[in-house]
Short mmCIF file of C-alpha atoms in Angstrom, two decimals:
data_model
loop_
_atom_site.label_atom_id
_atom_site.label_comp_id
_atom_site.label_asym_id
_atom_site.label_seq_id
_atom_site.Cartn_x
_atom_site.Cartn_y
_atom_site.Cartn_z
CA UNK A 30 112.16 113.47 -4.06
CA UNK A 31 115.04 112.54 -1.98
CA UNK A 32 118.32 114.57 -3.18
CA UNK A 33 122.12 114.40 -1.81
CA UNK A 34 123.82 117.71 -2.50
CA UNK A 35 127.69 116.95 -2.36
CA UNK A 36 127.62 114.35 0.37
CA UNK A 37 130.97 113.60 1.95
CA UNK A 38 130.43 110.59 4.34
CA UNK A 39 133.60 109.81 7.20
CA UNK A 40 133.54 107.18 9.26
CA UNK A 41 134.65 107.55 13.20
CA UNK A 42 137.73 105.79 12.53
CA UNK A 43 138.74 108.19 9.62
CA UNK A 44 137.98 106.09 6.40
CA UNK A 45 136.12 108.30 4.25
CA UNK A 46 133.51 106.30 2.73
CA UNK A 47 131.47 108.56 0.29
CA UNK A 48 132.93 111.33 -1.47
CA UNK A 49 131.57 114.39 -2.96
CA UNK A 50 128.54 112.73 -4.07
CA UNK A 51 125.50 114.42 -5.71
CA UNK A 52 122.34 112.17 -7.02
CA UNK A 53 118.69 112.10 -6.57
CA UNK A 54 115.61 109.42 -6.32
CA UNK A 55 112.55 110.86 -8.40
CA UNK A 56 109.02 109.61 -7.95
CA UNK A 57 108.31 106.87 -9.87
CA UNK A 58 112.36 106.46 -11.10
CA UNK A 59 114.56 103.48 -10.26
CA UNK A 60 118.40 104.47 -9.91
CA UNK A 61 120.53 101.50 -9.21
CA UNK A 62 124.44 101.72 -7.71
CA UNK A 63 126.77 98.89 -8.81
CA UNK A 64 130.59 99.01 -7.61
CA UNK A 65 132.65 96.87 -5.53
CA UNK A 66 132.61 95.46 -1.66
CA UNK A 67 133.51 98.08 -0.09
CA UNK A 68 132.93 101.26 -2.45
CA UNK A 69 130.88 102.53 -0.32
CA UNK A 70 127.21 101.64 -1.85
CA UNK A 71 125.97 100.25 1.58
CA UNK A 72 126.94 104.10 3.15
CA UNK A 73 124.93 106.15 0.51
CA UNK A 74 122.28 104.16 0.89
CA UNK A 75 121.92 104.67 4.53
CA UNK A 76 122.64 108.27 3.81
CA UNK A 77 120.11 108.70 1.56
CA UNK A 78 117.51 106.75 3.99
CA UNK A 79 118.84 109.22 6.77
CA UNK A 80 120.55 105.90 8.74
CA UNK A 81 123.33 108.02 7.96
CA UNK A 82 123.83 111.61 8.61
CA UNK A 83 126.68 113.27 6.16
CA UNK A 84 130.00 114.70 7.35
CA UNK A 85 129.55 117.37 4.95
CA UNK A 86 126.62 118.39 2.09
CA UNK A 87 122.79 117.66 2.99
CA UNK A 88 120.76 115.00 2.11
CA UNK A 89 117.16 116.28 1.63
CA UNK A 90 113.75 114.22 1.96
CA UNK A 91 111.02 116.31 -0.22
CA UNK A 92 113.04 119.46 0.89
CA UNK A 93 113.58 118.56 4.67
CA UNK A 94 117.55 117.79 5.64
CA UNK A 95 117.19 114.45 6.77
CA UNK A 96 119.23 115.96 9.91
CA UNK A 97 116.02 117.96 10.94
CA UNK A 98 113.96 114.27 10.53
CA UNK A 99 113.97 111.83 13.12
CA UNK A 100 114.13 108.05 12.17
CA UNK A 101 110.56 107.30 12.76
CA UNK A 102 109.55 110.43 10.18
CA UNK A 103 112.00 108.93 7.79
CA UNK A 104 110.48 105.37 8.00
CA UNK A 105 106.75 106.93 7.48
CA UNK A 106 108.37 108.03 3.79
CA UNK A 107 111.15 105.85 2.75
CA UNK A 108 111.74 101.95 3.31
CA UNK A 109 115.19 100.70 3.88
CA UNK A 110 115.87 97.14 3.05
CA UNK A 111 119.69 96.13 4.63
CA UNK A 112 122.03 93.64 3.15
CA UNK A 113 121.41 90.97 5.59
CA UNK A 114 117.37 90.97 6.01
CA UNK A 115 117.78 88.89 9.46
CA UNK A 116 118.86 92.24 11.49
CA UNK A 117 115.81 94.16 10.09
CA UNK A 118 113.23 91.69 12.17
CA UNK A 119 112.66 91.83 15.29
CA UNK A 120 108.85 89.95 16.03
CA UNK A 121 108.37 86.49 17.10
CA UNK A 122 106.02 84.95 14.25
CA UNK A 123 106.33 86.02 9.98
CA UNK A 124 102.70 87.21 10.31
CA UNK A 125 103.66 90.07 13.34
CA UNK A 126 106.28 91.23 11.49
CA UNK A 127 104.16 92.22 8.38
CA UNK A 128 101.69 93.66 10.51
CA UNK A 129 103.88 95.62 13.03
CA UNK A 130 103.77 98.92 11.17
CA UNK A 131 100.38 99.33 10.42
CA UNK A 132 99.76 97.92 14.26
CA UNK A 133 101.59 100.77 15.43
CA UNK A 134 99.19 103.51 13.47
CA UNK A 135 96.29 102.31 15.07
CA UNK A 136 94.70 101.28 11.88
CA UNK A 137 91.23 99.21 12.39
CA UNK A 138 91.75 95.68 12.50
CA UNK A 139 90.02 94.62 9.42
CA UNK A 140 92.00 96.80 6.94
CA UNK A 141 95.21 95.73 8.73
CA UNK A 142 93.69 92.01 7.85
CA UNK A 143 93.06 92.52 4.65
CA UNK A 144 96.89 94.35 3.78
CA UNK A 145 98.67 91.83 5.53
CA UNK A 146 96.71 89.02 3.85
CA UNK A 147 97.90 90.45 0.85
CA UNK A 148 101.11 91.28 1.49
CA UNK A 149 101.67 87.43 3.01
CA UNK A 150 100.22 86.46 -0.49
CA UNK A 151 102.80 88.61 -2.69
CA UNK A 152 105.41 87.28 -1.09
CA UNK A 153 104.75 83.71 -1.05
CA UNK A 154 104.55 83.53 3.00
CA UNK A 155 101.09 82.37 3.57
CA UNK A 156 102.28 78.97 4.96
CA UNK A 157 105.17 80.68 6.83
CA UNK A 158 102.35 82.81 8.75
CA UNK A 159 102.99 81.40 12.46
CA UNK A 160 106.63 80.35 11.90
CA UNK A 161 109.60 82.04 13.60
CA UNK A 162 111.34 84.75 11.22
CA UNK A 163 114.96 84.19 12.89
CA UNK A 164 113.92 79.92 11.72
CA UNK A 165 113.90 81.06 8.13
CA UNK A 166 116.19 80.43 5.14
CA UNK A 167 118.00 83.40 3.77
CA UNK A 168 115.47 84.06 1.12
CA UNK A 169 112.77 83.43 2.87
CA UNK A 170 113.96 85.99 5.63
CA UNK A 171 114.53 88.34 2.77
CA UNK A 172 110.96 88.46 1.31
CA UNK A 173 109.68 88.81 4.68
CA UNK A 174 111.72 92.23 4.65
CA UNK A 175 110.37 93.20 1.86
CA UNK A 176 107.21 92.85 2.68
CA UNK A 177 107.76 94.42 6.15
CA UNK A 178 108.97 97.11 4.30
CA UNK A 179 106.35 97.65 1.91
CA UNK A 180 103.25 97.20 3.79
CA UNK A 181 103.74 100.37 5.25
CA UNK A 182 103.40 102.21 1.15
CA UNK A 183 106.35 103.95 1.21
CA UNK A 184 107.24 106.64 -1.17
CA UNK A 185 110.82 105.94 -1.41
CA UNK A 186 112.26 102.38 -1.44
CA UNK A 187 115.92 101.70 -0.93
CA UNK A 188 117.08 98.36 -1.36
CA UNK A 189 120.31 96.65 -0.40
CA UNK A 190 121.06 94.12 -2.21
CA UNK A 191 117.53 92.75 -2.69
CA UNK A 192 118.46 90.10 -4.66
CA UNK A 193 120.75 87.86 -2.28
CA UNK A 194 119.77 85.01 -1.42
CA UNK A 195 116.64 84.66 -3.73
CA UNK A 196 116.12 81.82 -6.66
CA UNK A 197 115.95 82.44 -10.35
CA UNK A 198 111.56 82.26 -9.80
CA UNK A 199 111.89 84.73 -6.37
CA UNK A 200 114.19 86.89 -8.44
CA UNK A 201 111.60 87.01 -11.55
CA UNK A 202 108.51 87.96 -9.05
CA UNK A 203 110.81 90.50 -7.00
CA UNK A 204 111.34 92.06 -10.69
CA UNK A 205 107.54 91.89 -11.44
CA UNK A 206 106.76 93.29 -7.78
CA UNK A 207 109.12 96.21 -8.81
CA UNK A 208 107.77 97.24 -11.47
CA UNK A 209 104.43 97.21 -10.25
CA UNK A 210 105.69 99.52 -7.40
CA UNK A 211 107.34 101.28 -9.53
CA UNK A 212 104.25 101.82 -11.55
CA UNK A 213 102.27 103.63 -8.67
CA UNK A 214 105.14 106.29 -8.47
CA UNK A 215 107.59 104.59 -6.19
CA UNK A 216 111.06 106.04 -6.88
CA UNK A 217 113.20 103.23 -5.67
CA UNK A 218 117.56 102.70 -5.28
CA UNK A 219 118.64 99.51 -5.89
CA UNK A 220 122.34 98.47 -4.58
CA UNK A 221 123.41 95.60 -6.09
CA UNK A 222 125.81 93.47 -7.63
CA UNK A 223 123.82 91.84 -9.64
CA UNK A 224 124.40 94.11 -12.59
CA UNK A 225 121.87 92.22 -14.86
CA UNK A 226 118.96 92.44 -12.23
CA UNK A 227 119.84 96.05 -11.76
CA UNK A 228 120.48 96.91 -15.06
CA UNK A 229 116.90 95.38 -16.26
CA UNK A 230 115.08 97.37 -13.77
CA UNK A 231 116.69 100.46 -13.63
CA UNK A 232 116.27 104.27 -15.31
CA UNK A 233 119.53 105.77 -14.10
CA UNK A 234 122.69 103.13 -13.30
CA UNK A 235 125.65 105.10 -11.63
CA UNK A 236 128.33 102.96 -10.20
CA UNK A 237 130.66 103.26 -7.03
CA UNK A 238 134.20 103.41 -6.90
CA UNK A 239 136.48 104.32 -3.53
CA UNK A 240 133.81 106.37 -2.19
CA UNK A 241 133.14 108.27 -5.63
CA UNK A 242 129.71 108.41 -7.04
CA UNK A 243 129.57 108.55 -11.30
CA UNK A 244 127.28 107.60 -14.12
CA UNK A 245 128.16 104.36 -15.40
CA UNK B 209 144.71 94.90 37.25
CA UNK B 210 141.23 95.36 35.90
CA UNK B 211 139.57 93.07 38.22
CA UNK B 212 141.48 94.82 41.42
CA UNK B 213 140.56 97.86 40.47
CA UNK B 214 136.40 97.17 39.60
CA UNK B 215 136.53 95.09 42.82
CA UNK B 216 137.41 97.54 45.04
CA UNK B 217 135.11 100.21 43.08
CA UNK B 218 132.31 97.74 44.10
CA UNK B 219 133.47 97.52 47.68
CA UNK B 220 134.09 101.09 48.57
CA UNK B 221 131.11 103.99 47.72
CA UNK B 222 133.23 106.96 48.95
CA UNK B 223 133.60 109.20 46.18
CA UNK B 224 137.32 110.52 47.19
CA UNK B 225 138.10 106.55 46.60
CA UNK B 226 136.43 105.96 43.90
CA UNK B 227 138.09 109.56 42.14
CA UNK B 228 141.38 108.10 42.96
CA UNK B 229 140.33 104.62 41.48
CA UNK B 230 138.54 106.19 38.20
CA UNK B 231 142.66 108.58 37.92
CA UNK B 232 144.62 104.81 38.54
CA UNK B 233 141.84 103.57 35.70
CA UNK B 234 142.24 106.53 33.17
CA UNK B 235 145.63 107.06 33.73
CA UNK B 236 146.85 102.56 32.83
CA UNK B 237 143.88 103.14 30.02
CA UNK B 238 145.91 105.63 28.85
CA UNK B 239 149.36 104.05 28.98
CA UNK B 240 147.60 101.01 26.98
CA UNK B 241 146.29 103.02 23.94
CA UNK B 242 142.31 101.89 25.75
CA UNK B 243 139.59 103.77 23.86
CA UNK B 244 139.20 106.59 26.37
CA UNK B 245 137.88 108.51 24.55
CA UNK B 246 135.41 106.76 22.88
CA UNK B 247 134.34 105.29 26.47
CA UNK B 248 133.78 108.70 27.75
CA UNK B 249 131.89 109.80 24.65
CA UNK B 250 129.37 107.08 25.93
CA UNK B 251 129.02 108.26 29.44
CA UNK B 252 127.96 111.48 27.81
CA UNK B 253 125.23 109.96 26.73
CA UNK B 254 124.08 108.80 30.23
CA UNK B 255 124.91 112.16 31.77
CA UNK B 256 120.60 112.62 32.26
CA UNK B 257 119.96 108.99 33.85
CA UNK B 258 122.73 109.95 36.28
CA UNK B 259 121.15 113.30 37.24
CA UNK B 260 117.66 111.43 37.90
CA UNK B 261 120.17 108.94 40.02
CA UNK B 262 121.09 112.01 42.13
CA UNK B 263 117.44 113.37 42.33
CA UNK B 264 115.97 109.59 43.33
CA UNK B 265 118.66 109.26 45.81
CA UNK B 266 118.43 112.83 47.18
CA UNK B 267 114.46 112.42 47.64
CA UNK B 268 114.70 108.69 48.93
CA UNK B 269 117.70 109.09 51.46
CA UNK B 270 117.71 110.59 54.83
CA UNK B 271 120.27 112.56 55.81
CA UNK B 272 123.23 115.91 54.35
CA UNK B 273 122.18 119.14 54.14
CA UNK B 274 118.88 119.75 51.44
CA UNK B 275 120.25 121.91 48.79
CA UNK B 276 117.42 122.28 46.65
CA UNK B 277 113.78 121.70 48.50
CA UNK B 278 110.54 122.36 47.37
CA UNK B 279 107.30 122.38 49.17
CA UNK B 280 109.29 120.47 52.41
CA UNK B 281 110.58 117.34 50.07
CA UNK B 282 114.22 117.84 49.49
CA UNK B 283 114.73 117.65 45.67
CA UNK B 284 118.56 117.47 46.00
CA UNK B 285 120.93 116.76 49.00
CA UNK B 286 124.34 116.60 49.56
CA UNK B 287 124.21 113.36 50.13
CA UNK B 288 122.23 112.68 47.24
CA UNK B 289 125.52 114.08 45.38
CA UNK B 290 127.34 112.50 46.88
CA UNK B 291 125.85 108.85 46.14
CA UNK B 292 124.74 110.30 42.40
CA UNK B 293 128.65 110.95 42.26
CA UNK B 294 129.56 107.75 43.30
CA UNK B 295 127.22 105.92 41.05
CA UNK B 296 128.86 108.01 37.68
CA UNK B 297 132.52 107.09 39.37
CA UNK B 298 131.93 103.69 39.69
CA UNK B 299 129.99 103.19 35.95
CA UNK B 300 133.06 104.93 34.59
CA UNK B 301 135.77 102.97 36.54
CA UNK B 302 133.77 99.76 35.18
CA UNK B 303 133.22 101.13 31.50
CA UNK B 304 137.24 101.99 31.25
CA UNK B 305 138.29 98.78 32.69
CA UNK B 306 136.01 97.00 30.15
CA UNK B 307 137.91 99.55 27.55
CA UNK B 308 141.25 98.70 28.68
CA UNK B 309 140.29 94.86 28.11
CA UNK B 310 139.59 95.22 24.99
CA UNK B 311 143.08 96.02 23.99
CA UNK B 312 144.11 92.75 24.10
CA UNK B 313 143.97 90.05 21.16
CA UNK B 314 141.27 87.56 22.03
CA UNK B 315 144.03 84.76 20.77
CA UNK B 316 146.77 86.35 23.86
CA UNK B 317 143.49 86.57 26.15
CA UNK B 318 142.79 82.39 25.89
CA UNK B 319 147.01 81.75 26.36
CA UNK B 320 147.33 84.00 28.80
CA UNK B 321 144.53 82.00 30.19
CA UNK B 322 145.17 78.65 29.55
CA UNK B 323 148.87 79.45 31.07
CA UNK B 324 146.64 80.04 34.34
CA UNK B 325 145.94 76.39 34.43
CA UNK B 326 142.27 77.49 33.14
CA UNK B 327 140.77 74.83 30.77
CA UNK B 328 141.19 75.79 27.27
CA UNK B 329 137.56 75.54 26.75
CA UNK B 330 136.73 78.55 29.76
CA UNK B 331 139.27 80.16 28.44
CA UNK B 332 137.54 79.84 24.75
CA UNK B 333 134.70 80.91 25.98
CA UNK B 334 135.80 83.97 27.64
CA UNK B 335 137.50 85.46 24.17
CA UNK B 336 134.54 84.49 22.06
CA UNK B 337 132.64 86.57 24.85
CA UNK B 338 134.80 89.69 24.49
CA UNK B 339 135.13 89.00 20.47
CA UNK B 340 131.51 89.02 19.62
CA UNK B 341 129.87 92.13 21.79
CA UNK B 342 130.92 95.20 19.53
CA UNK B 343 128.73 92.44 17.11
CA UNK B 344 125.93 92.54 19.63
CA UNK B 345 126.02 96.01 19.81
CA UNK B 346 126.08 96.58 16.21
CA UNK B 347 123.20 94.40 15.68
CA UNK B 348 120.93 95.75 18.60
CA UNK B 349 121.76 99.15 16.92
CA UNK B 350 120.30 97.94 13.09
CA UNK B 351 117.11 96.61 14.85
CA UNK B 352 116.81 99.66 16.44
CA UNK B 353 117.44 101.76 13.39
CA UNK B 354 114.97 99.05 11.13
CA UNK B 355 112.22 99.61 14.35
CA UNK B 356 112.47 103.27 13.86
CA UNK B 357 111.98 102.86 10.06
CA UNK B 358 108.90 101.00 9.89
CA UNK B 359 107.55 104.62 11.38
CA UNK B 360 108.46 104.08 15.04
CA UNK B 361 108.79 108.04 16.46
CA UNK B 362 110.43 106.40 19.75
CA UNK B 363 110.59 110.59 20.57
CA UNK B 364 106.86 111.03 21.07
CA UNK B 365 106.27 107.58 22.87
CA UNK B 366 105.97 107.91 26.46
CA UNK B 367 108.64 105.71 28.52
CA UNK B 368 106.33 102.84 29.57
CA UNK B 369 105.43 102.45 24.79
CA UNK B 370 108.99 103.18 24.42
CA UNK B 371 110.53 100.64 26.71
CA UNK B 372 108.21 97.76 25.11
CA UNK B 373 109.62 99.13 21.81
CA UNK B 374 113.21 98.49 23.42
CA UNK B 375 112.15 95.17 24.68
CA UNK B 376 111.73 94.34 20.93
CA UNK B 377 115.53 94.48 20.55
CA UNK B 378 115.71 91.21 23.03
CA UNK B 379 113.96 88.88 20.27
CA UNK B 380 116.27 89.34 17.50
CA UNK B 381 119.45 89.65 19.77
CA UNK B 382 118.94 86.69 21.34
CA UNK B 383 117.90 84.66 18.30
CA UNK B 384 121.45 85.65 16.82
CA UNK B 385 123.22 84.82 19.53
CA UNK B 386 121.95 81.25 19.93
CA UNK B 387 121.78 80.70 16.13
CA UNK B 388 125.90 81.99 16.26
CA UNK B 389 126.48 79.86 19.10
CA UNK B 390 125.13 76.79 17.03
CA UNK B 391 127.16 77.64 13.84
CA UNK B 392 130.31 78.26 15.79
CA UNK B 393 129.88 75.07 18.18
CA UNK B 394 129.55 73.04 14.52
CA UNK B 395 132.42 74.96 12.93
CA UNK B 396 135.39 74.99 15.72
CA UNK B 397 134.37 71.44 16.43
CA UNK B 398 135.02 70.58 12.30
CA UNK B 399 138.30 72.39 13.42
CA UNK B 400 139.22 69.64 15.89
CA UNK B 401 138.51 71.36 19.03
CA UNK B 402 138.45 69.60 22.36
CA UNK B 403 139.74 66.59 20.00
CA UNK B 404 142.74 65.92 22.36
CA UNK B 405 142.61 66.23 25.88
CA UNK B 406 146.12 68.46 26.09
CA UNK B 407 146.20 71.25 23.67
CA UNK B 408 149.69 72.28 22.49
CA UNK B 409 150.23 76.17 21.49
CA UNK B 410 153.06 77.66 19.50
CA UNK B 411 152.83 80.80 21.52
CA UNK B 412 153.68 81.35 24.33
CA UNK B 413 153.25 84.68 26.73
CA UNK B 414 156.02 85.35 28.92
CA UNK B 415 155.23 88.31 31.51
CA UNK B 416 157.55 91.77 30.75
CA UNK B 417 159.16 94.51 32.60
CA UNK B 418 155.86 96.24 31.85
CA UNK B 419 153.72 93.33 32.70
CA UNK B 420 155.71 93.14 36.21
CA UNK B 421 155.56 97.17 37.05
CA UNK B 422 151.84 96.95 36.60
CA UNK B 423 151.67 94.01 38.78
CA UNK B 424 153.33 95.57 41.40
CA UNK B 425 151.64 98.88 41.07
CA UNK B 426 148.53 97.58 41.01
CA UNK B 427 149.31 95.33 44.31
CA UNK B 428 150.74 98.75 46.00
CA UNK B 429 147.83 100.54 45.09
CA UNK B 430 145.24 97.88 46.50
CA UNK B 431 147.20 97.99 49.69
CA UNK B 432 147.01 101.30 50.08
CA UNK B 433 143.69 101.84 49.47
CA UNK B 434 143.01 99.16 52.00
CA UNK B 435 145.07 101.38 54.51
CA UNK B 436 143.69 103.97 54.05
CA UNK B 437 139.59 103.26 54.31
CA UNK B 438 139.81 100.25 56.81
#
């Protein structure tokens, strides 16, 4: 379970981003955020992930303050989808990208076959296998995130603004896709705008506003 | 100013002029609201690599007086200091330059410029430069955070795994910048740019009483450290 107890969030500049807020991602549960540009969804979602640390309050990962967790400990428990997919890439062909977190675990070579085959399948990137990532469109770049992201089985999925860029049929999939995950006891955060995406999918809405955290 | 002043850091590697070069730095940062702080805050951070400087040069350089030695290799030297010391004084003369750059408006930077006789197009060039590397910076930071997240413990690699994790950074950084330098080449050329050969400009920089003491004290402080090490 990953819980924020009274997180205040300040930027370096002064602009207090987050205030006072208190919510928690249960196995299995999907919590979306709606509010504004610039309410500050984009910062509790990086504090949750542990992108972030807080100014004040604690976020915990399954009990551990995310302060005591280094990035890479984070990242073998919770995926982080950002709001622009293209600075969450970083190989040169769609099919290394899938594969780079299971190549880094040293898993044998047939299994990592088999998950990236499927995960390449899911997303609809089978014919996008050799092409450059930074060469594809918006949406395209955004389901290779995902699957990036996923590949690896996180516990804890938190998505920023997942549904940018995609088409009313990538949209409907991504919803199936969620569910599914959802199914196997993902809990999940979904930022968004898209109230009606969010909305459909979602246990728990709360909504932004200035930095203040509150069930919508 | 800032070009004087990182010149002569470059040409002289005594640390007495350097110190005095890295006070003249601090000291117009200062007076120009510069991001000192923030610039030092860095250096912090590259406090250890400095260290190992002083070590590597202590080891690898004959000569001072060994003032830590073990087994008959000198570990540290005093002229190992002295050249570590040099190193961190010249890196921070260069860094607080750079800060005190950055105070400017990229808009004044290509007048100011383009009042030098430079052609407007350098002069574009040079401002898009300065505009777009906090962007850089930001970006190579998300990749590294997003590297880290896919389960990446960069702490427990060894440095040969964890500079081939770094050298991951390279791909997406310079994808971005040639895919930005596409978009912006398309976009400021839908603007008209370079559609005339003269380019007219409703402002207009005219140097200050500031602008001229800074001149001059920057001159008078060139000479003088001129005099005083040649």
């Amino acid at each position: 379970m990953i819980v924020a107890f009274d997180v205040d969030y300040r930027y370096p500049d002064g602009t207090d981003a987050v205030s006072g807020a208190s919510v928690r991602i249960s196995p299995g549960e999907i919590l979306a955020i709606l509010g504004h540009n610039g309410s500050g969804k984009t910062t509790l979602g990086k504090l949750l992930s542990g992108i972030l640390k807080p100014t004040s309050g604690r976020v915990e990962i399954d009990g551990t303050d995310t302060r005591r967790m280094s990035l890479g400990r984070i990242g073998e428990r919770v995926g982080y989808l950002f709001q622009d997919p293209g600075r969450q890439l970083f190989t040169s062909s769609v099919e290394e990208e899938v594969r780079f977190a299971l190549d880094i675990q040293g898993i044998a070579e047939d299994r990592i076959r088999h998950r990236t085959e499927h995960m390449l399948d899911t997303f609809n990137l089978l014919d996008l296998r050799k092409s450059f990532p930074f060469d594809l469109s918006r949406g395209e770049k955004q389901r290779l995130a995902l699957a990036a992201v996923m590949i690896n089985e996180p516990d804890f999925l938190i998505l920023d603004e997942p549904t940018t860029g995609l088409d009313v049929r990538r949209k409907s999939e991504l919803s199936r896709l969620l569910i599914r995950t959802g199914d196997t006891g993902v809990g999940m955060m979904i930022i968004s705008h898209d109230e009606e995406f969010a909305r459909g999918h979602a246990h728990t809405v709360m909504e932004m506003d200035r930095g203040v955290l509150r069930r919508a | 100013m800032v070009l004087a002043v990182s010149s002569l850091a470059v040409a002289f590697d005594e640390p007495l002029v350097l110190l005095t070069l890295a006070a003249i730095t601090l000291a117009t940062a200062a007076l120009f609201g510069a991001g000192v702080i923030g610039a030092l805050t860095r250096m912090r951070r590259l406090l250890g690599v400095f260290a190992a400087m002083g070590v590597i040069q202590s080891v690898f350089t004959r000569g001072g007086q060994a003032l830590v030695e073990i087994g008959g290799i000198t570990l540290l030297s005093t002229t190992g200091l002295e050249r570590g010391a040099s190193i961190i004084l010249r890196i921070l003369i260069i860094v607080v330059s750079a800060s005190i750059m950055s105070t400017s408006n990229p808009r004044d930077i290509v007048q100011g410029l383009s009042q030098w006789k430079i052609p407007y197009e350098l002069s574009f060039m040079v401002a898009v430069a300065i505009r777009f590397l906090p962007l850089l910076r930001e970006e190579a930071e998300d990749t590294l955070v997003a590297l880290q997240l896919r389960g990446v413990r960069l702490e427990q690699m060894r440095l040969g795994r964890k500079l081939s994790m770094y050298r991951r950074l390279l791909t997406p950084l310079i994808a971005g910048v040639l895919s930005r330098a596409e978009n912006m080449s398309i976009s400021v050329e839908m603007r008209g740019f370079r559609a005339f050969r003269c380019r007219t400009s409703h402002r207009h920089l005219k140097f200050g009483a500031r602008d001229y003491t800074l001149v001059f004290a920057t001159a008078l402080s060139v000479v003088a450290v001129l005099f005083w090490r040649l």
